[in-house]
CSV table of C-alpha atoms and ligand atoms in Angstrom, one decimal:
chain,number,residue,atom,x,y,z
A,3,MET,CA,101.2,106.6,61.3
A,4,GLU,CA,102.5,103.0,61.7
A,5,ASN,CA,101.5,100.3,59.2
A,6,LYS,CA,100.0,102.9,56.8
A,7,GLU,CA,101.1,101.1,53.6
A,8,MET,CA,99.7,97.8,54.9
A,9,ILE,CA,96.4,99.5,55.8
A,10,LEU,CA,96.1,101.1,52.4
A,11,GLU,CA,96.7,97.7,50.8
A,12,GLN,CA,93.7,96.3,52.7
A,13,ALA,CA,91.7,99.4,51.9
A,14,LYS,CA,91.7,98.3,48.3
A,15,LYS,CA,89.3,95.5,49.4
A,16,TYR,CA,87.0,97.0,52.0
A,17,ASN,CA,85.0,100.2,52.6
A,18,SER,CA,85.5,99.9,56.3
A,19,PHE,CA,87.5,97.6,58.6
A,20,TYR,CA,89.3,97.2,61.9
A,21,PHE,CA,93.1,96.7,61.8
A,22,TYR,CA,94.7,95.4,65.0
A,23,ASP,CA,98.4,95.1,65.6
A,24,GLU,CA,99.4,91.9,67.5
A,25,SER,CA,102.8,93.3,68.5
A,26,LYS,CA,101.2,96.1,70.4
A,27,ILE,CA,98.9,93.7,72.2
A,28,ILE,CA,102.0,91.6,73.2
A,29,SER,CA,104.0,94.6,74.4
A,30,ALA,CA,101.1,95.9,76.5
A,31,ALA,CA,100.6,92.4,78.1
A,32,ASN,CA,104.4,92.2,78.7
A,33,ARG,CA,104.4,95.6,80.4
A,34,LEU,CA,101.8,94.5,82.8
A,35,LYS,CA,103.5,91.2,83.5
A,36,GLU,CA,106.8,93.0,84.1
A,37,ASP,CA,105.5,95.8,86.2
A,38,PHE,CA,103.1,93.8,88.4
A,39,ASN,CA,105.2,91.2,90.0
A,40,GLY,CA,103.2,88.4,91.6
A,41,ILE,CA,99.8,89.5,90.1
A,42,GLU,CA,97.7,87.4,87.8
A,43,PHE,CA,95.8,88.9,84.9
A,44,LEU,CA,92.4,88.1,83.4
A,45,TYR,CA,91.6,89.3,79.9
A,46,SER,CA,88.1,90.9,79.8
A,47,LEU,CA,86.7,89.1,76.8
A,48,LYS,CA,83.8,91.5,76.4
A,49,SER,CA,86.3,94.2,75.2
A,50,ASN,CA,87.2,92.2,72.1
A,51,PRO,CA,86.5,88.5,71.8
A,52,ALA,CA,88.0,88.1,68.3
A,53,PRO,CA,89.6,84.6,68.5
A,54,ALA,CA,93.0,85.6,67.1
A,55,ILE,CA,93.2,88.3,69.8
A,56,VAL,CA,92.1,86.0,72.6
A,57,LYS,CA,94.7,83.4,71.4
A,58,THR,CA,97.5,86.0,71.5
A,59,ILE,CA,96.6,87.1,75.0
A,60,VAL,CA,96.1,83.7,76.4
A,61,SER,CA,99.5,82.7,75.1
A,62,GLN,CA,100.9,85.5,77.2
A,63,GLY,CA,99.6,83.7,80.3
A,64,PHE,CA,96.4,85.7,80.9
A,65,GLY,CA,93.3,84.0,82.1
A,66,ALA,CA,89.8,85.1,81.2
A,67,ASP,CA,87.2,87.4,82.7
A,68,ALA,CA,84.0,86.1,81.1
A,69,ALA,CA,80.7,88.0,81.3
A,70,SER,CA,78.4,85.3,79.7
A,71,LEU,CA,78.3,81.6,79.2
A,72,GLU,CA,79.4,82.0,75.6
A,73,GLU,CA,82.5,83.9,76.8
A,74,VAL,CA,83.2,81.1,79.3
A,75,LYS,CA,83.0,78.6,76.5
A,76,LEU,CA,85.2,80.7,74.3
A,77,ALA,CA,87.9,80.8,77.1
A,78,LYS,CA,87.6,77.1,77.5
A,79,ARG,CA,88.2,76.6,73.7
A,80,PHE,CA,91.6,78.2,74.2
A,81,GLY,CA,92.6,75.6,76.8
A,82,LEU,CA,92.0,77.6,80.0
A,83,PRO,CA,91.3,75.6,83.1
A,84,PRO,CA,88.3,76.5,85.4
A,85,GLU,CA,90.5,78.3,87.9
A,86,LYS,CA,91.7,80.7,85.1
A,87,ILE,CA,88.2,81.5,83.8
A,88,GLN,CA,86.2,83.7,86.2
A,89,TYR,CA,82.5,84.2,85.2
A,90,SER,CA,81.1,87.4,86.7
A,91,ALA,CA,77.9,89.0,85.6
A,92,PRO,CA,74.6,90.0,87.2
A,93,GLY,CA,71.4,88.0,86.5
A,94,LYS,CA,72.8,84.6,85.5
A,95,SER,CA,70.2,82.0,84.4
A,96,LYS,CA,70.0,78.4,85.5
A,97,VAL,CA,71.2,77.5,82.0
A,98,ASP,CA,74.2,79.8,82.4
A,99,ILE,CA,75.1,78.3,85.8
A,100,GLU,CA,74.6,74.8,84.6
A,101,GLY,CA,76.9,75.4,81.6
A,102,ALA,CA,79.6,77.2,83.5
A,103,LEU,CA,79.7,75.1,86.7
A,104,ALA,CA,82.3,72.6,85.8
A,105,ILE,CA,84.4,74.7,83.4
A,106,SER,CA,84.9,78.0,85.2
A,107,THR,CA,85.0,79.8,88.6
A,108,ILE,CA,81.5,81.3,89.0
A,109,ILE,CA,81.4,84.6,90.8
A,110,ALA,CA,78.0,84.9,92.5
A,111,ASP,CA,76.5,88.3,92.0
A,112,SER,CA,73.8,88.2,94.7
A,113,THR,CA,72.7,86.0,97.6
A,114,ASN,CA,69.9,84.6,95.4
A,115,GLU,CA,72.6,83.4,93.0
A,116,VAL,CA,74.6,81.8,95.8
A,117,PHE,CA,71.5,79.7,96.7
A,118,LEU,CA,71.0,78.9,93.0
A,119,ILE,CA,74.5,77.7,92.6
A,120,GLU,CA,74.2,75.6,95.8
A,121,GLU,CA,71.1,74.0,94.5
A,122,MET,CA,72.6,73.2,91.1
A,123,ALA,CA,75.9,71.9,92.7
A,124,LYS,CA,73.8,69.7,95.0
A,125,GLU,CA,71.9,68.2,92.0
A,126,ARG,CA,75.3,67.3,90.6
A,127,ASN,CA,76.6,66.0,93.9
A,128,MET,CA,79.6,68.3,93.8
A,129,THR,CA,81.1,71.2,95.8
A,130,ALA,CA,81.5,74.3,93.7
A,131,GLU,CA,84.4,76.6,94.5
A,132,ILE,CA,83.0,80.0,93.8
A,133,GLY,CA,83.8,83.7,94.2
A,134,ILE,CA,81.5,86.4,95.5
A,135,ARG,CA,81.1,89.9,94.1
A,136,ILE,CA,81.1,92.6,96.7
A,137,ASN,CA,79.8,96.1,96.5
A,138,PRO,CA,82.2,97.6,99.1
A,139,ASN,CA,81.7,100.4,101.6
A,140,PHE,CA,84.0,102.6,99.6
A,141,THR,CA,84.2,104.1,96.1
A,142,PHE,CA,87.1,104.1,93.7
A,143,LEU,CA,87.9,107.6,94.8
A,144,GLY,CA,87.8,106.6,98.5
A,145,ASP,CA,84.4,108.1,99.3
A,146,GLU,CA,81.6,106.2,101.1
A,147,GLY,CA,80.2,103.3,99.1
A,148,ILE,CA,77.1,103.8,96.8
A,149,SER,CA,74.3,101.6,95.7
A,150,SER,CA,75.0,99.3,92.8
A,151,LYS,CA,73.3,96.6,90.7
A,152,PHE,CA,76.6,94.6,91.0
A,153,GLY,CA,77.4,92.3,93.9
A,154,ILE,CA,76.3,92.1,97.5
A,155,ASP,CA,76.7,95.2,99.7
A,156,GLU,CA,79.6,94.7,102.1
A,157,ASN,CA,77.4,95.3,105.2
A,158,GLN,CA,74.7,92.9,104.1
A,159,MET,CA,77.3,90.3,103.4
A,160,TYR,CA,78.7,90.3,106.9
A,161,GLU,CA,75.2,89.8,108.2
A,162,TRP,CA,74.6,87.0,105.8
A,163,ILE,CA,77.8,85.1,106.2
A,164,PRO,CA,76.5,82.9,109.1
A,165,LYS,CA,74.0,81.4,106.7
A,166,LEU,CA,76.9,80.0,104.6
A,167,SER,CA,77.3,77.2,107.2
A,168,THR,CA,74.0,75.7,105.9
A,169,LEU,CA,75.3,75.4,102.4
A,170,ASN,CA,77.2,72.2,101.8
A,171,HIS,CA,77.7,72.3,98.1
A,172,ILE,CA,79.6,75.6,97.6
A,173,LYS,CA,82.7,77.0,99.1
A,174,ILE,CA,83.5,80.7,98.7
A,175,VAL,CA,87.2,80.8,97.8
A,176,GLY,CA,87.5,84.4,96.5
A,177,ILE,CA,86.1,87.8,96.3
A,178,HIS,CA,85.6,90.1,93.3
A,179,VAL,CA,85.1,93.8,93.1
A,180,HIS,CA,85.0,96.0,90.0
A,181,LEU,CA,84.1,99.6,90.5
A,182,ARG,CA,85.4,101.6,87.5
A,183,SER,CA,87.4,101.5,84.3
A,184,GLN,CA,89.8,103.9,82.7
A,185,GLU,CA,91.8,105.4,85.6
A,186,LEU,CA,95.0,107.1,84.7
A,187,LYS,CA,96.2,108.2,88.1
A,188,ALA,CA,98.4,105.5,89.8
A,189,GLU,CA,97.7,107.1,93.2
A,190,VAL,CA,94.0,106.5,92.9
A,191,LEU,CA,94.5,102.8,92.0
A,192,GLU,CA,97.1,102.4,94.7
A,193,ALA,CA,94.7,103.6,97.4
A,194,TYR,CA,91.9,101.4,95.9
A,195,TYR,CA,94.2,98.3,95.9
A,196,LYS,CA,95.1,98.9,99.6
A,197,LYS,CA,91.4,99.2,100.5
A,198,MET,CA,90.8,95.9,98.6
A,199,LEU,CA,93.4,94.0,100.6
A,200,LEU,CA,91.9,95.3,103.8
A,201,LEU,CA,88.5,94.2,102.7
A,202,ALA,CA,89.8,90.8,101.8
A,203,ILE,CA,91.4,90.4,105.3
A,204,ALA,CA,88.1,91.4,106.9
A,205,PHE,CA,86.2,89.0,104.8
A,206,GLN,CA,88.6,86.2,105.6
A,207,GLU,CA,88.2,86.9,109.3
A,208,ALA,CA,84.4,86.8,108.9
A,209,ILE,CA,84.4,83.4,107.1
A,210,GLY,CA,87.2,82.0,109.3
A,211,TYR,CA,89.4,80.6,106.6
A,212,ARG,CA,91.9,81.8,104.0
A,213,LEU,CA,90.8,82.8,100.5
A,214,THR,CA,92.3,81.5,97.3
A,215,PHE,CA,92.0,84.7,95.3
A,216,ILE,CA,91.2,88.4,95.5
A,217,ASN,CA,90.0,89.8,92.2
A,218,MET,CA,90.3,93.6,92.3
A,219,GLY,CA,88.6,94.1,88.9
A,220,SER,CA,89.8,96.6,86.4
A,221,GLY,CA,90.7,100.3,86.4
A,222,LEU,CA,93.9,100.3,84.3
A,223,GLY,CA,93.4,103.2,81.9
A,224,ILE,CA,94.9,104.1,78.6
A,225,PRO,CA,95.7,107.5,77.1
A,226,TYR,CA,92.9,108.3,74.7
A,227,ALA,CA,93.2,112.0,74.2
A,228,LYS,CA,96.6,113.4,73.2
A,229,LYS,CA,96.8,115.3,76.5
A,230,ASP,CA,96.3,112.1,78.6
A,231,ILE,CA,99.3,111.1,80.6
A,232,PRO,CA,99.8,107.3,80.5
A,233,LEU,CA,99.2,105.3,83.7
A,234,ASP,CA,102.5,104.7,85.6
A,235,THR,CA,102.3,100.9,85.8
A,236,LYS,CA,105.8,100.6,87.1
A,237,TYR,CA,105.1,102.7,90.2
A,238,LEU,CA,101.7,101.1,90.7
A,239,GLY,CA,103.2,97.6,90.4
A,240,GLU,CA,105.9,98.4,92.9
A,241,LYS,CA,103.4,99.8,95.4
A,242,THR,CA,101.1,96.8,95.0
A,243,PHE,CA,104.0,94.5,95.6
A,244,SER,CA,105.0,96.3,98.8
A,245,PHE,CA,101.3,96.1,100.1
A,246,MET,CA,101.3,92.4,99.5
A,247,LYS,CA,104.5,92.2,101.5
A,248,ASP,CA,102.9,94.3,104.3
A,249,PHE,CA,100.0,91.9,104.5
A,250,GLN,CA,102.0,88.8,103.8
A,251,GLU,CA,101.1,87.1,107.1
A,252,LYS,CA,97.4,87.4,106.5
A,253,LEU,CA,97.3,86.9,102.8
A,254,GLU,CA,100.1,84.4,102.1
A,255,GLY,CA,99.2,82.1,99.3
A,256,VAL,CA,96.2,84.2,98.2
A,257,LYS,CA,96.3,85.0,94.5
A,258,LEU,CA,95.9,88.7,93.6
A,259,ILE,CA,94.1,89.2,90.3
A,260,LEU,CA,93.5,92.2,88.0
A,261,GLU,CA,91.2,92.3,85.0
A,262,THR,CA,91.6,94.3,81.9
A,263,GLY,CA,90.4,94.5,78.3
A,264,ARG,CA,91.2,97.9,77.2
A,265,TYR,CA,94.8,98.1,78.6
A,266,VAL,CA,96.0,95.2,76.4
A,267,VAL,CA,94.0,95.8,73.2
A,268,GLY,CA,92.6,99.4,73.2
A,269,GLU,CA,95.6,101.1,71.6
A,270,SER,CA,96.4,98.2,69.2
A,271,GLY,CA,93.5,98.9,66.8
A,272,TYR,CA,92.4,101.4,64.2
A,273,TYR,CA,89.1,101.6,62.5
A,274,ILE,CA,89.4,102.5,58.9
A,275,THR,CA,86.6,104.0,56.9
A,276,ARG,CA,86.3,105.2,53.3
A,277,VAL,CA,85.0,108.6,52.1
A,278,MET,CA,81.8,107.6,50.3
A,279,ASP,CA,80.6,111.1,49.4
A,280,LYS,CA,81.3,114.7,49.9
A,281,LYS,CA,79.0,117.6,49.7
A,282,VAL,CA,78.6,121.3,50.7
A,283,SER,CA,75.3,122.3,52.2
A,284,MET,CA,74.6,125.8,53.2
A,285,GLY,CA,78.2,126.5,53.9
A,286,THR,CA,79.0,123.2,55.7
A,287,THR,CA,81.3,120.6,54.0
A,288,PHE,CA,80.0,117.1,54.8
A,289,ILE,CA,82.3,114.1,54.4
A,290,ILE,CA,80.1,111.0,54.3
A,291,LEU,CA,82.0,108.0,55.7
A,292,HIS,CA,81.3,104.3,55.6
A,293,ASN,CA,79.8,102.6,58.7
A,294,THR,CA,80.7,105.0,61.5
A,295,LEU,CA,78.0,105.0,64.2
A,296,ASN,CA,77.2,101.4,63.3
A,297,GLY,CA,80.8,100.2,62.6
A,298,PHE,CA,82.6,101.9,65.4
A,299,ILE,CA,80.0,103.6,67.7
A,300,ARG,CA,82.2,105.3,70.3
A,301,PRO,CA,83.2,108.4,68.4
A,302,SER,CA,79.6,109.0,67.4
A,303,LEU,CA,78.4,108.4,70.9
A,304,ALA,CA,81.0,110.9,72.3
A,305,GLN,CA,79.6,113.4,69.8
A,306,LEU,CA,76.1,112.8,70.8
A,307,VAL,CA,76.9,113.2,74.5
A,308,LEU,CA,78.9,116.3,73.9
A,309,HIS,CA,76.3,117.8,71.6
A,310,TYR,CA,73.4,117.4,74.0
A,311,ALA,CA,75.1,117.6,77.4
A,312,LYS,CA,77.1,120.8,76.9
A,313,GLU,CA,77.8,121.2,80.6
A,314,ASN,CA,78.7,118.7,83.2
A,315,THR,CA,79.6,116.3,80.4
A,316,PRO,CA,79.7,112.8,81.8
A,317,ASP,CA,82.9,111.0,81.2
A,318,GLY,CA,82.5,108.0,83.5
A,319,SER,CA,80.0,105.9,81.5
A,320,GLU,CA,82.6,103.5,80.2
A,321,PRO,CA,82.8,101.4,78.1
A,322,LEU,CA,80.5,103.4,75.9
A,323,PHE,CA,81.6,106.9,76.2
A,324,THR,CA,85.2,108.0,76.8
A,325,SER,CA,85.7,111.8,76.6
A,326,LYS,CA,86.2,114.7,74.3
A,327,ASP,CA,89.1,114.2,71.9
A,328,ALA,CA,89.4,110.5,72.7
A,329,PHE,CA,89.9,109.5,69.1
A,330,GLN,CA,92.3,110.8,66.5
A,331,PHE,CA,91.0,111.0,63.0
A,332,VAL,CA,94.0,110.3,60.7
A,333,PRO,CA,93.5,111.1,57.0
A,334,LEU,CA,95.3,108.5,54.9
A,335,THR,CA,96.2,111.0,52.1
A,336,GLU,CA,99.2,113.0,51.1
A,337,GLU,CA,97.1,116.2,50.9
A,338,LYS,CA,98.4,119.1,52.9
A,339,GLU,CA,95.9,121.8,52.2
A,340,GLU,CA,93.2,121.9,55.0
A,341,GLU,CA,89.5,122.7,55.1
A,342,GLU,CA,86.8,122.7,57.7
A,343,VAL,CA,84.6,119.6,57.5
A,344,THR,CA,82.0,117.7,59.4
A,345,LEU,CA,82.5,113.9,59.4
A,346,MET,CA,79.3,111.9,59.2
A,347,GLY,CA,78.4,108.3,58.6
A,348,ASN,CA,76.2,106.8,55.9
A,349,LEU,CA,73.3,105.8,58.1
A,350,CYS,CA,69.8,107.3,57.7
A,351,THR,CA,70.0,109.3,60.9
A,352,ALA,CA,71.4,112.8,61.5
A,353,SER,CA,72.9,111.4,64.7
A,354,ASP,CA,75.6,109.6,62.7
A,355,VAL,CA,78.3,112.3,63.3
A,356,ILE,CA,81.8,111.6,64.4
A,357,ALA,CA,83.3,115.1,64.3
A,358,ARG,CA,81.9,118.6,63.7
A,359,ASP,CA,83.6,121.6,62.1
A,360,MET,CA,87.1,120.3,62.3
A,361,MET,CA,90.1,121.2,60.2
A,362,MET,CA,91.4,118.3,58.1
A,363,PRO,CA,93.5,117.9,55.0
A,364,LYS,CA,91.1,118.1,52.0
A,365,LEU,CA,89.5,114.7,51.5
A,366,ASN,CA,88.1,113.3,48.2
A,367,VAL,CA,85.7,110.5,47.6
A,368,GLY,CA,87.7,107.2,47.8
A,369,ASP,CA,90.1,108.5,50.4
A,370,PHE,CA,90.3,106.8,53.9
A,371,ILE,CA,90.4,108.0,57.5
A,372,ALA,CA,91.9,105.9,60.3
A,373,ILE,CA,90.4,106.3,63.7
A,374,SER,CA,92.6,105.5,66.7
A,375,ASN,CA,91.9,103.6,69.9
A,376,ALA,CA,89.6,101.2,68.3
A,377,GLY,CA,91.0,97.9,69.7
A,378,SER,CA,88.6,97.5,72.6
A,379,TYR,CA,84.9,98.1,73.0
A,380,GLY,CA,84.8,98.9,69.2
A,381,ALA,CA,83.3,96.2,67.0
A,382,VAL,CA,81.5,94.6,70.0
A,383,LEU,CA,79.5,97.7,70.9
A,384,SER,CA,78.6,98.8,67.4
A,385,PRO,CA,75.0,98.1,66.2
A,386,MET,CA,75.0,96.4,62.8
A,387,GLN,CA,71.4,95.4,62.7
A,388,PHE,CA,70.1,99.0,62.2
A,389,SER,CA,69.4,99.4,58.4
A,390,TRP,CA,70.9,95.9,57.7
A,391,GLN,CA,74.5,96.8,57.2
A,392,SER,CA,77.3,94.3,56.9
A,393,PRO,CA,79.8,94.2,59.8
A,394,PRO,CA,83.3,95.5,59.0
A,395,PRO,CA,85.9,92.8,58.8
A,396,GLN,CA,88.4,92.7,61.7
A,397,LEU,CA,92.0,92.2,60.5
A,398,ILE,CA,95.0,91.5,62.5
A,399,LEU,CA,98.6,92.1,61.6
A,400,ARG,CA,100.5,89.2,63.1
A,401,CYS,CA,104.0,89.5,64.5
A,402,ASP,CA,105.3,87.5,61.4
A,403,GLY,CA,104.1,90.3,59.1
A,404,SER,CA,101.0,88.4,57.7
A,405,VAL,CA,97.5,89.9,57.9
A,406,MET,CA,94.6,87.7,58.7
A,407,ASP,CA,91.0,87.9,59.6
A,408,ALA,CA,90.9,88.0,63.4
A,409,TYR,CA,87.8,85.7,63.3
A,410,ASP,CA,89.4,83.0,61.1
B,548,PLP,C1,83.7,93.3,86.0
B,548,PLP,C2,84.6,93.9,84.9
B,548,PLP,N1,85.8,93.6,84.8
B,548,PLP,C3,86.7,94.1,83.9
B,548,PLP,C4,86.2,95.0,83.0
B,548,PLP,C5,87.1,95.5,81.9
B,548,PLP,O1,87.6,96.7,82.1
B,548,PLP,P1,88.4,97.6,81.1
B,548,PLP,O2,87.5,98.8,80.9
B,548,PLP,O3,89.7,97.9,81.7
B,548,PLP,O4,88.6,96.8,79.9
B,548,PLP,C6,84.9,95.5,83.1
B,548,PLP,C7,84.4,96.5,82.1
B,548,PLP,O5,83.3,96.9,82.1
B,548,PLP,C8,84.0,94.9,84.0
B,548,PLP,O6,82.7,95.2,84.1
């Protein structure tokens, strides 16, 4: 395991903590920039808004995908201009819109929201350039579209477009679609991107002018389980570039945007947790770890889902649940002899399990386990208020070799 010595050094101070590696974030960002010629990227702040991480990613030229007013403000603090901060979320309040209007590109999630933005822009005597989120007539896998709480149905939108001419304080300059995360097959994304470009062309024809951007959302997956084959970003980037050329005449000057959180930070982080206790009960050896369900919820959640849904296990409910074997549990000991253990957390609930009946090198109280793939949707999703626990520190190993708190 990389950085093991450095992690063990930090483990002298904490019972549980996150450890992110900046160099991995930068190399993932570089891979995207190199492979996707001509595409702009937005970092999905919800996946990990730790300021040191946001700063690193923004310095790589990424804009921000913000899902709340606070995230919009965070992106602004890192110097991003309104056209590089897209604010897309359902159910925005007046306060949200008011705060975001001048400092971001708001993506309206419904027709009600379009009217609300119009009203607020009118009060300010301005014209707001906004995007619109669409629920298209197709799914990610190319089937017919399905109902969604996100965006405006494509069919409804075409019926509704004529009403736009009555609105003088907004201009729709872009469209946004996000249907799914965590896709590893380049061919699936390739077909989806092509459908997106056709949708954008149809939308442009309906509104009668050229868009400024097409935001195709996320979908870029990372290999969680050992058997997962990494997404072929080079192939996908080349295909996307050639579609853009095919549609050049109709889409010239239109910015193509992809969003991602997990692709840039997911693999950069480990969650490290200490063995607090060990006991044998009726033949089962329990290892009690520090802050598992509450410190890094996703392995526990995967266990819960797998435990109760033995068949037809859902694997699409990202970002909460990934899949079986999505996390590697790396014991930070030199012990070679193995035993069968069940890994539990220290919360007062029997649901706090991260692995059942697995073979592991023998662990003792005071040893540590590192859990992989903890960079994105880790700390942010983990409930620290239950039983009043303290949140685990989030540390980042900088490219210069120093380790700092990612929130400092
Ligand atoms: C609209 C939108 N964009 C981007 C993302 C980020 O996707 P990823 O899972 O690749 O980090 C999400 C994730 O839920 C999303 O809802």
